[in-house]
CSV table of C-alpha atoms in Angstrom, one decimal:
chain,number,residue,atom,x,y,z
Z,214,UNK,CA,0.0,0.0,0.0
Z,215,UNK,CA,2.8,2.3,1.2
Z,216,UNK,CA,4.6,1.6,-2.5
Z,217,UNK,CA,1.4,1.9,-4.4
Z,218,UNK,CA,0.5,5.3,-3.0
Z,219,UNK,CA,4.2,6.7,-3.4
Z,220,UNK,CA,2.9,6.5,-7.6
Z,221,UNK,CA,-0.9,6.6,-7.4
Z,222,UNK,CA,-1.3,10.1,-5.9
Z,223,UNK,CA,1.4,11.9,-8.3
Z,224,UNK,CA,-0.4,10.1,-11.1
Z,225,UNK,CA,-3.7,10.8,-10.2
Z,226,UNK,CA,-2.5,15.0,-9.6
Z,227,UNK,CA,-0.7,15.0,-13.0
Z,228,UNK,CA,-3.7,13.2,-15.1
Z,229,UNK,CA,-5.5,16.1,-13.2
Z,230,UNK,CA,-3.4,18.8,-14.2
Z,231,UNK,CA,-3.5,17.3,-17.5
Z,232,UNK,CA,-7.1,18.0,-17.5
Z,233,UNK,CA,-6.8,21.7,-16.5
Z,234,UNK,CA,-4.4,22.4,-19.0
Z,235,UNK,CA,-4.4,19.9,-22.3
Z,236,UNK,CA,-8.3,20.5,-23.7
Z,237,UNK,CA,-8.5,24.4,-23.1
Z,238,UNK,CA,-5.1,24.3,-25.3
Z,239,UNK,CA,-7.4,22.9,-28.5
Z,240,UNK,CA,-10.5,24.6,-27.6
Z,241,UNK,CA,-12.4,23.1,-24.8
Z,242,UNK,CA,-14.1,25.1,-22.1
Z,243,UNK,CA,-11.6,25.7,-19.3
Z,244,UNK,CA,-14.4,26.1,-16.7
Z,245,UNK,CA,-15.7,22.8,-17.1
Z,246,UNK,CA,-12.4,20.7,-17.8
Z,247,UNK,CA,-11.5,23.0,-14.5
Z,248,UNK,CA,-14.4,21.4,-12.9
Z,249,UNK,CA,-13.5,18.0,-13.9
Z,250,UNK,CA,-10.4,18.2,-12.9
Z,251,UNK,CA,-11.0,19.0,-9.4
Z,252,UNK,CA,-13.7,16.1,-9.6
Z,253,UNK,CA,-11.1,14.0,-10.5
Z,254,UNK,CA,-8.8,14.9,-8.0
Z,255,UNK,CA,-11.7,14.4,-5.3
Z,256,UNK,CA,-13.0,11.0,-7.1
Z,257,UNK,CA,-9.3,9.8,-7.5
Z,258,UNK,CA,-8.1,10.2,-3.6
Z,259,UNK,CA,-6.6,6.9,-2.4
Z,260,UNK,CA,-7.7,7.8,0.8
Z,261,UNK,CA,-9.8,4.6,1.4
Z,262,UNK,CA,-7.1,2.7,-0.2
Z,263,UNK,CA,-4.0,4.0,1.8
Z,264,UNK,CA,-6.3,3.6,5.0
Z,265,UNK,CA,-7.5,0.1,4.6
Z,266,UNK,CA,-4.2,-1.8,5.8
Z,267,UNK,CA,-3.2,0.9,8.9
Z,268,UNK,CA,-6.9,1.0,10.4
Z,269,UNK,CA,-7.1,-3.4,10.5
Z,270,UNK,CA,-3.0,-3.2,11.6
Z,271,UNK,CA,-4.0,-0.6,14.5
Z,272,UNK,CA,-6.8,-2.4,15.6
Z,273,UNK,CA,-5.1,-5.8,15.6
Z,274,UNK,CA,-2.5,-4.6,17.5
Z,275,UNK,CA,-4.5,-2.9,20.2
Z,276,UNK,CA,-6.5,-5.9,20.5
Z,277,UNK,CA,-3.8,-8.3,20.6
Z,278,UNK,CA,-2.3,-6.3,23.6
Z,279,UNK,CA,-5.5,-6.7,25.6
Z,280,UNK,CA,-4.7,-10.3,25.2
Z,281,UNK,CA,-1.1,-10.4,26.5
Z,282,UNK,CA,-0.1,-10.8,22.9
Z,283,UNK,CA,2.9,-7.9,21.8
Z,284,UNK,CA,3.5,-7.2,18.7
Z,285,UNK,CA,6.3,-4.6,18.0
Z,286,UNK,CA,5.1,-3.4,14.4
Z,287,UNK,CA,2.2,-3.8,11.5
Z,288,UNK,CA,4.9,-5.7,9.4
Z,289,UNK,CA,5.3,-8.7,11.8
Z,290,UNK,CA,1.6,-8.9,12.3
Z,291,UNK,CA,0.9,-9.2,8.6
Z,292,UNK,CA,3.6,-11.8,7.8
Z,293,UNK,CA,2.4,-13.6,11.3
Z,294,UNK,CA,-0.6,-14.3,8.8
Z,295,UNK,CA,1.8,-15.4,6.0
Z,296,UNK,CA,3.6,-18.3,8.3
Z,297,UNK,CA,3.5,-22.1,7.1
Z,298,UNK,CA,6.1,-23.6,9.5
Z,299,UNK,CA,6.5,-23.1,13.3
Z,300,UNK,CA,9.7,-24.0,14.7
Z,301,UNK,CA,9.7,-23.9,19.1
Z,302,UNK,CA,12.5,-24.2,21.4
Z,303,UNK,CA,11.9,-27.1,23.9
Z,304,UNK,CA,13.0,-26.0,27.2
Z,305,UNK,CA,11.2,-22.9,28.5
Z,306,UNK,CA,9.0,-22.8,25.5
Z,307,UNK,CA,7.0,-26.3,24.6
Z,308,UNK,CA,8.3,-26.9,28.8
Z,309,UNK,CA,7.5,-25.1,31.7
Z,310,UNK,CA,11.5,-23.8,32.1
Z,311,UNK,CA,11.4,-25.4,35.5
Z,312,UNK,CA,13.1,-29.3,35.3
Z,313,UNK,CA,13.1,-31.0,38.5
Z,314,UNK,CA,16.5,-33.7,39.1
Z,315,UNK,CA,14.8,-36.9,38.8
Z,316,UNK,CA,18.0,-39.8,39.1
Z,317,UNK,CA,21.5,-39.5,40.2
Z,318,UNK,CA,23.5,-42.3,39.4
Z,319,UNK,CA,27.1,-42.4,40.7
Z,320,UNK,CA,29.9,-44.5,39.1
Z,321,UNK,CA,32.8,-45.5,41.1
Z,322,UNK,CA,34.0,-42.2,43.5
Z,323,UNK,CA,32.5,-40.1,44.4
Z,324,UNK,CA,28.6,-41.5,45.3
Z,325,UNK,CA,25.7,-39.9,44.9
Z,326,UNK,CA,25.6,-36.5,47.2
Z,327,UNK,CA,29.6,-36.7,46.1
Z,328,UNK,CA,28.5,-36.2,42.5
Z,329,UNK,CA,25.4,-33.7,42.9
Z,330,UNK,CA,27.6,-31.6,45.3
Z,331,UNK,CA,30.6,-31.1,42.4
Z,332,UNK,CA,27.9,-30.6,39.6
Z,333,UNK,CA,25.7,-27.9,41.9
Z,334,UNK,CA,29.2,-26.2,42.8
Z,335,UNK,CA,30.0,-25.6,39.4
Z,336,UNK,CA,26.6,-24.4,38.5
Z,337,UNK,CA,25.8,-22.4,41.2
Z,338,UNK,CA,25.6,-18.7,39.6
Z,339,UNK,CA,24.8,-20.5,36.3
Z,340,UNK,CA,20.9,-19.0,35.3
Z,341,UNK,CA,20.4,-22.4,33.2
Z,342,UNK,CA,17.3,-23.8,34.0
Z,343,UNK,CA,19.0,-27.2,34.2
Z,344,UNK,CA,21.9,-26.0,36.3
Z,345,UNK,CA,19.3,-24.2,38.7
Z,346,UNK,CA,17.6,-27.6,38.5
Z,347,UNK,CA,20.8,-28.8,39.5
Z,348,UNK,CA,21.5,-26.5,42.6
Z,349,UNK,CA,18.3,-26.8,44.1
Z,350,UNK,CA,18.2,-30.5,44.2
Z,351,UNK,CA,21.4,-29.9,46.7
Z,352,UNK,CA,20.8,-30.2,50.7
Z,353,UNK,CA,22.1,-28.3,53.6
Z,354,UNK,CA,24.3,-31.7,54.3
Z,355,UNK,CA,26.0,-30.8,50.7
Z,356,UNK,CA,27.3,-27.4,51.0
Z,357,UNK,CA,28.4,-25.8,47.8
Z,358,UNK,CA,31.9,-24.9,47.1
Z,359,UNK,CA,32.8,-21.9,45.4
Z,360,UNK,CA,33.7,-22.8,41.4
Z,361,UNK,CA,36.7,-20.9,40.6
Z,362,UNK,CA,37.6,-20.0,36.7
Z,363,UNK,CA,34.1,-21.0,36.2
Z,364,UNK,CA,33.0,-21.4,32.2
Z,365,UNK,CA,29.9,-21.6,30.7
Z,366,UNK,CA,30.5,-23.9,27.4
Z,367,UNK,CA,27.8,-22.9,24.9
Z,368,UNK,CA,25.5,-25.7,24.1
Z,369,UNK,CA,27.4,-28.4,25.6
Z,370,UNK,CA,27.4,-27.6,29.6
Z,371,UNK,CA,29.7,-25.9,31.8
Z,372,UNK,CA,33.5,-26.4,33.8
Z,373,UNK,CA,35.2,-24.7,37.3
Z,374,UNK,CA,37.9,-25.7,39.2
Z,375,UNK,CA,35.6,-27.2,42.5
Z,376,UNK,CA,37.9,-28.4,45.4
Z,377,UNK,CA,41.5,-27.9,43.7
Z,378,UNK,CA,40.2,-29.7,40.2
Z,379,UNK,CA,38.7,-29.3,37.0
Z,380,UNK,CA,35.2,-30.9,36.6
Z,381,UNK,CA,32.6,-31.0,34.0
Z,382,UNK,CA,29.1,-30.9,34.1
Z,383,UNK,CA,27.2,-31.4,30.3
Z,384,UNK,CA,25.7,-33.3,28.1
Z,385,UNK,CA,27.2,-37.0,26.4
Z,386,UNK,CA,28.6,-35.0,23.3
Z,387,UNK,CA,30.6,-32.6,25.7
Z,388,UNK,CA,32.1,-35.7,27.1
Z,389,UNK,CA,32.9,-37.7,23.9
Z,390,UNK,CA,35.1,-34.4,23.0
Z,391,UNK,CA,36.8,-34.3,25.8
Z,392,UNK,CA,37.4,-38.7,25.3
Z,393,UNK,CA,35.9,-39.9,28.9
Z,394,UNK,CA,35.1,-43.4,28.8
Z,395,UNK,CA,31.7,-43.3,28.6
Z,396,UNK,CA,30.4,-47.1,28.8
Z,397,UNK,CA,29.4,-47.3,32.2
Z,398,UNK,CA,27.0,-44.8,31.8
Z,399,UNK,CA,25.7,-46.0,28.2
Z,400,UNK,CA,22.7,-48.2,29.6
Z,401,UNK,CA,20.8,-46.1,32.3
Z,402,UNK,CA,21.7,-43.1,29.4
Z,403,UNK,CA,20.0,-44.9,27.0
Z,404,UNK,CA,17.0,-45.9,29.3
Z,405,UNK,CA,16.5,-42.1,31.2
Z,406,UNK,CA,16.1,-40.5,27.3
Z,407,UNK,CA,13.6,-43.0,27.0
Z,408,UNK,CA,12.1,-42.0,29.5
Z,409,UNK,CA,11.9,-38.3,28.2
Z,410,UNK,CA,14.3,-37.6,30.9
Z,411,UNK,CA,17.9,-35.1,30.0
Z,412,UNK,CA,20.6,-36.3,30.9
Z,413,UNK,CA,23.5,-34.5,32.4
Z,414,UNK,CA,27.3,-36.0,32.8
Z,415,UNK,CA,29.5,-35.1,35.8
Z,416,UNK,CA,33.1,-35.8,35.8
Z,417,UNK,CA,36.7,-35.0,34.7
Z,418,UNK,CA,38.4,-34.9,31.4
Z,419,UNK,CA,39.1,-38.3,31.4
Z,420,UNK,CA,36.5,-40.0,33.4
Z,421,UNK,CA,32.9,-39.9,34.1
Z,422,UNK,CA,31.6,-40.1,37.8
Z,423,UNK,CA,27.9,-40.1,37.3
Z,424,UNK,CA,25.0,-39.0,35.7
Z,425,UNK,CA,22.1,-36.5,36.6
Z,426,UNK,CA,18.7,-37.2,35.0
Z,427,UNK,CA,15.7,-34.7,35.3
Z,428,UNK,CA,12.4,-34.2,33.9
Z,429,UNK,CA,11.3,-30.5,32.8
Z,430,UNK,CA,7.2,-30.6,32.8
Z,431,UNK,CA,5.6,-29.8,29.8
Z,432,UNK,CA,3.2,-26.6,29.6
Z,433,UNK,CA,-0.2,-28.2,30.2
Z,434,UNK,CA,-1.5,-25.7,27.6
Z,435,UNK,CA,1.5,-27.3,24.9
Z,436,UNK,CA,-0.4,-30.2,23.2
Z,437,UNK,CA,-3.5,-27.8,22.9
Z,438,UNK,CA,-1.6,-24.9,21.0
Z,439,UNK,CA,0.2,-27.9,18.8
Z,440,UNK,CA,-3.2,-28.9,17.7
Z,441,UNK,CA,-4.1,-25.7,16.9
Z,442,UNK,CA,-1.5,-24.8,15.0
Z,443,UNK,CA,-2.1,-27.2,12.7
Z,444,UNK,CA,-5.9,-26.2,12.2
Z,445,UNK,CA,-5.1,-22.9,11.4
Z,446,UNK,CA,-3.0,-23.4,8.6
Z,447,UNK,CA,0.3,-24.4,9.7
Z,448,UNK,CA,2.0,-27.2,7.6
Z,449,UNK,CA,4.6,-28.1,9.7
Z,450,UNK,CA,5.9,-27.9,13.5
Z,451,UNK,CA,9.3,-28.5,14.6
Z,452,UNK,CA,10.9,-28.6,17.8
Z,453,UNK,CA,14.4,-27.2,18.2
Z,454,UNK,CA,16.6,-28.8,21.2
Z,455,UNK,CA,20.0,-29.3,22.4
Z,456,UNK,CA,18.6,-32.2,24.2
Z,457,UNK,CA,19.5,-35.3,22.5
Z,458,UNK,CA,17.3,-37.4,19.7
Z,459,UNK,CA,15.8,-40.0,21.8
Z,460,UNK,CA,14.6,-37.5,24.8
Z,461,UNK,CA,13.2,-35.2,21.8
Z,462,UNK,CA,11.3,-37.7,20.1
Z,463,UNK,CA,9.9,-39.0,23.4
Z,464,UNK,CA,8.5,-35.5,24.2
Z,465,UNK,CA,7.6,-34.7,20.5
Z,466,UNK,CA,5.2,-37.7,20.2
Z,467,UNK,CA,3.9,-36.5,23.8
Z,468,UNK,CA,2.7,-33.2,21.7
Z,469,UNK,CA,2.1,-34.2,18.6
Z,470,UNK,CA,4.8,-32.3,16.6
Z,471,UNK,CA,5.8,-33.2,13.3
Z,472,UNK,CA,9.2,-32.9,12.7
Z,473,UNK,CA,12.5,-32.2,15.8
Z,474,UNK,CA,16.0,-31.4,15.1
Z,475,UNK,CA,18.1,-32.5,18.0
Z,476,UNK,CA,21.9,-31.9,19.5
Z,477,UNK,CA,21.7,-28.6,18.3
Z,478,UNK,CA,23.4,-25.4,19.4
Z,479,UNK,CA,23.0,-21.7,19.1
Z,480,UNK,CA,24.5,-21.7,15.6
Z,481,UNK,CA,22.7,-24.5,14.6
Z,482,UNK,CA,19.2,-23.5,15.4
Z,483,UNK,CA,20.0,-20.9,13.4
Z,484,UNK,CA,20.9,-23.2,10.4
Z,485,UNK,CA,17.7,-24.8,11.1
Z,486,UNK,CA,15.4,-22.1,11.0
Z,487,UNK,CA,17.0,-21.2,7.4
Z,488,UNK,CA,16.3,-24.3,6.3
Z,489,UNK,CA,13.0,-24.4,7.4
Z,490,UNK,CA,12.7,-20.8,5.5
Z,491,UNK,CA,13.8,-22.6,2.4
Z,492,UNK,CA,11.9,-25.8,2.4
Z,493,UNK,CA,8.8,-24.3,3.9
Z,494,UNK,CA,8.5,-20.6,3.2
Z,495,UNK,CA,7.5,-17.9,5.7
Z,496,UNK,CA,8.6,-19.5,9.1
Z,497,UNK,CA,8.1,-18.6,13.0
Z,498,UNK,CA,10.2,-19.5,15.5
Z,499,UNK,CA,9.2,-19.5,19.3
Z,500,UNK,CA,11.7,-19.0,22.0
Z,501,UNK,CA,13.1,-18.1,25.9
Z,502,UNK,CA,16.4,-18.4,25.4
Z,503,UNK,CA,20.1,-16.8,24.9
Z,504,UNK,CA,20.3,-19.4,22.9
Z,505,UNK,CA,17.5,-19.1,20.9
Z,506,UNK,CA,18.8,-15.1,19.8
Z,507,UNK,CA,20.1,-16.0,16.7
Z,508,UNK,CA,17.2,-18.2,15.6
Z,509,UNK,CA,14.8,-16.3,16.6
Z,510,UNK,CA,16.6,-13.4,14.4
Z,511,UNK,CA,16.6,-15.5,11.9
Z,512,UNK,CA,13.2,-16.4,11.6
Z,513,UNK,CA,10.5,-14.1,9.2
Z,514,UNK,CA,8.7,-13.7,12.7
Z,515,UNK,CA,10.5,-14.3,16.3
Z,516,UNK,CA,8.2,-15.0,18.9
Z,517,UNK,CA,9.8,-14.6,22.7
Z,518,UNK,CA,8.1,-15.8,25.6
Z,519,UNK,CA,7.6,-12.4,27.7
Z,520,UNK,CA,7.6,-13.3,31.3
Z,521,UNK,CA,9.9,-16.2,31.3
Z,522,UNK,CA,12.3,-15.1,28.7
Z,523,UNK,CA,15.7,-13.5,28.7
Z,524,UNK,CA,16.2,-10.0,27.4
Z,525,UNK,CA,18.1,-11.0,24.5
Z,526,UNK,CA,15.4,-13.4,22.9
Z,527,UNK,CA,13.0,-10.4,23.8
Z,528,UNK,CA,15.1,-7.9,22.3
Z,529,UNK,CA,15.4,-10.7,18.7
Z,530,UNK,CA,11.9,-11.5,18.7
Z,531,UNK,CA,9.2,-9.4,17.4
Z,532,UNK,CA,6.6,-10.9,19.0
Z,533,UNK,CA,6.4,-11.1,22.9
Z,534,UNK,CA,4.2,-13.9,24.3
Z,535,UNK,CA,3.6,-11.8,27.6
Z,536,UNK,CA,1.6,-14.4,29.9
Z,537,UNK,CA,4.0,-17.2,28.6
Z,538,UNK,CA,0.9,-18.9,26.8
Z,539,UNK,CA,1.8,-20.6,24.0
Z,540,UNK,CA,-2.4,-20.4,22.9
Z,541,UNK,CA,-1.4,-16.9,22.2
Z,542,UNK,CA,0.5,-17.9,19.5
Z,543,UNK,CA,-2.1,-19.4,17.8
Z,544,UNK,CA,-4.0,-16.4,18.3
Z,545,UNK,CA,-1.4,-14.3,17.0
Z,546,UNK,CA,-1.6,-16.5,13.6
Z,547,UNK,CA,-5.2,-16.5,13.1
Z,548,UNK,CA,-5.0,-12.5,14.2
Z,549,UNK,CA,-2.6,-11.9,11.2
Z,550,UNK,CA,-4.3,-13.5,8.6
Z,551,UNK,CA,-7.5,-12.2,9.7
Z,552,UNK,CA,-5.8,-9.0,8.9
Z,553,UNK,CA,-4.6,-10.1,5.6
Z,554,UNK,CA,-8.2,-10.9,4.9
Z,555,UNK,CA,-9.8,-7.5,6.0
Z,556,UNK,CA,-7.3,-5.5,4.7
Z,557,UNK,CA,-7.7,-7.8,0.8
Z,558,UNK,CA,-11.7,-6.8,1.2
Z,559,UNK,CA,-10.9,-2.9,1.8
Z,560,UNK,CA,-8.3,-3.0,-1.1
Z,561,UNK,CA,-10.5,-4.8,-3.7
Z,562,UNK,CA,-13.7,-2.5,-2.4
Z,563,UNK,CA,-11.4,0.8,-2.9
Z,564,UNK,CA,-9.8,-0.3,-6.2
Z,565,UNK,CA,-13.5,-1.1,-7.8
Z,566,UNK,CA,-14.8,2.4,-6.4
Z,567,UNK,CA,-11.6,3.9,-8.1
Z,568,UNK,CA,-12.4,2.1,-11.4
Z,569,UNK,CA,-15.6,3.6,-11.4
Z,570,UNK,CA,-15.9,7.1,-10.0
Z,571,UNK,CA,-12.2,7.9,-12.1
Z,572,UNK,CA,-13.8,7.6,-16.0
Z,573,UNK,CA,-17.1,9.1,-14.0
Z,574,UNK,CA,-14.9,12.2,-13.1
Z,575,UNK,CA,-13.0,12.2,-16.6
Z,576,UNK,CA,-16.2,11.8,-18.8
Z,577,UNK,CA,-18.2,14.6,-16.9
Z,578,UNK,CA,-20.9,11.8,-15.8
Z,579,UNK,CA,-19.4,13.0,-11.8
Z,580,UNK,CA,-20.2,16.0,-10.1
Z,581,UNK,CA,-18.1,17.5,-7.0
Z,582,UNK,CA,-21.0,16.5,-4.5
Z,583,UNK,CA,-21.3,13.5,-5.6
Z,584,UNK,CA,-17.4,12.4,-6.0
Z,585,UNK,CA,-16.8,14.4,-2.4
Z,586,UNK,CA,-19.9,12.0,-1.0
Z,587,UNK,CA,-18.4,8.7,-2.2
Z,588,UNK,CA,-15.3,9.8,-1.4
Z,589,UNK,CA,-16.0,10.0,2.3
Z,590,UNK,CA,-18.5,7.0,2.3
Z,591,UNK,CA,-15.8,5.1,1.2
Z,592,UNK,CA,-13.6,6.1,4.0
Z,593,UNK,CA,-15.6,5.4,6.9
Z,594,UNK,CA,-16.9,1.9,4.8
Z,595,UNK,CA,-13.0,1.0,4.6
Z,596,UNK,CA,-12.9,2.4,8.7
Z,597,UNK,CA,-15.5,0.0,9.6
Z,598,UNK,CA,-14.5,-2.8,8.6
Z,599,UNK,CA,-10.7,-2.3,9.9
Z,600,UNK,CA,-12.5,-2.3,12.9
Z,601,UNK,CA,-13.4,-5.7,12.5
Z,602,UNK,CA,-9.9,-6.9,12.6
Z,603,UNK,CA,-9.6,-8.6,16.2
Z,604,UNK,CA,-10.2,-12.6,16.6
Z,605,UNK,CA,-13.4,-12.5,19.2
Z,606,UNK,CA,-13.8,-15.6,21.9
Z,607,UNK,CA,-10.3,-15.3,23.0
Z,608,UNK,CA,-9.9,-14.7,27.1
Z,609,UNK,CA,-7.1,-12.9,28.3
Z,610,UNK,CA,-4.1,-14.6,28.0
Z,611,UNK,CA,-1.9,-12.2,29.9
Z,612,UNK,CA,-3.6,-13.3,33.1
């Protein structure tokens, strides 16, 4: 609309002018090409045309904040109505951001508080949900030591020097780098993924000392909003995770989501969501994250969840989930391409008008009243009916 205006109002002045000035030159009556002109210029007004996208956009937007729904411009709210894939971060997203330690399974030295003590030391001032996880599941029988040279190892886990020596805390890939024998641990790895469970390694650089297993609930709301994202249009959904394959695909068939892309890290979420882009078209991603920044970024709409997210994926995203309810996604969607809609029926109503009342005004068949009548009729029709652009039956989901 903004393009299409930038060339139909200098047209529409010029074939105006043209008016004024090209039949008095061979004869014709100037006041009544005058006349005709100025009808034209009145008939000819995009003003219906220009207003039909802004007045549906506004009204969208206002109504989609009522809802706990923010959307930071009217370009992301129309292409949130163009969207055929949905890609969603597990943890904190599709999960409730809050995993609970489930197992701890020594092996060898230290036993079990040995091994939940050196993990929740190195993760103490870690904000990871799984290292919080982690820390809380300590006792006041297991104080925490300080970690010194403490490093967060993006993707993988975390290391600190805990009582003189260097240990690990991370997933199985983190351990295979660092060659740690890892087949005591193989079986009850194998069986806690199953489960649904993540699984967490503690140890050295050359040996593992046991495992940590916990559980992060899923949003009771999750399996709902899948199902609905698939009714309103969505092809395909795909959860992104740095969780491994078989703990994905256990949680994946929980929800009903079609496709998952597994082991991943920051960069390669990104990857993903390009990928998706290209095999898919317009794609969304949904995300808490640091480490969801760059896909979210990525994506032709990011979609942060407000409350629970971090200030970078808020800052990426252009779409803040506010109440952390993933239905307001799926309002979101069915907002923007009821704005799509609205604003297709005020740009086919004002284009017709245009084709009619412009050879009306040109021939002489127009009069001023009459062009200045539909003119305005036209504008508060096209008002009107970007007032109707809100999805009705929705509760608040900022509460």
């Amino acid at each position: 609309i903004d393009r299409f205006g930038a060339r139909y109002s200098p047209a529409i002045l010029l074939g105006a002018l043209s008016l004024l000035v090209v039949p008095p030159l061979v004869g014709g009556d100037l006041r009544e090409w005058a006349t005709r002109a100025i009808t034209l210029t009145v008939a000819g007004a995009p003003c219906a045309l220009v207003m039909s996208t802004p007045v549906a956009v506004a009204t969208a937007i206002g109504s989609a904040g009522k809802r706990g729904v923010l959307i930071k411009g009217g370009i992301h709210l129309e292409t949130l109505g163009l969207l055929r894939a949905i890609a969603l971060d597990k943890t904190g997203t599709l999960t409730l951001g809050r995993p609970v330690v489930m197992n701890v399974v020594p092996v060898g030295k230290p036993d079990r508080a040995g091994v939940l003590r050196m993990a929740g030391s190195v993760e103490l001032h870690s904000e990871h949900p799984l290292a919080r996880a982690i820390v809380a599941a300590t006792t006041s029988g297991q104080a925490l030591v300080e970690p010194v040279e403490f490093q967060a190892l993006t993707g993988s886990g975390a290391t600190a020097r805990v009582d003189g020596q260097q240990v690990y805390v991370g997933n199985v890939d983190l351990f295979r780098e660092l060659g740690a024998d890892l087949r005591s641990v193989e079986v009850v790895t194998q069986e806690r993924r199953a489960m649904g469970e993540t699984v967490v390694l503690v140890g050295s650089q050359h040996a593992v000392w046991g495992l940590i297993s916990l559980r992060d609930e899923i949003r009771p709301e999750a399996r709902e909003a899948i199902r609905n994202l698939h009714r309103a249009g969505i092809r395909t959904v795909v959860m992104l995770t740095g969780d491994n394959e078989r703990t994905a695909r256990a949680i994946a068939g929980e929800l009903g989501i079609d496709e998952i892309r597994a082991d991943l890290k920051p960069d390669d979420k990104h990857a993903a969501v390009r990928h998706m882009a290209a095999a898919y078209g317009r794609v969304g991603m949904v995300g808490d994250g640091l480490n969801d920044a760059p896909a979210l970024a990525a994506a032709d709409v990011g979609i942060a969840m407000g409350t629970g997210g971090t200030d970078a994926a808020i800052e990426a995203a252009d779409v803040a989930l506010v109440g952390d309810d993933l239905r307001g996604l799926v309002y979101a969607i069915r907002l923007g391409r009821r704005v799509q809609t609205i604003s297709r029926q005020n740009i086919i109503f004002s284009l017709i008008l245009l084709a009619v009342l412009i050879p009306a005004a040109v021939t002489g068949l127009l009069t001023v009243v009459v062009a200045v009548m539909a003119h305005e009729g036209a504008e508060l029709i096209a008002v009107l009916n970007g007032l109707r652009a809100r999805v009705p039956g929705h509760h608040s989901l900022a509460a």
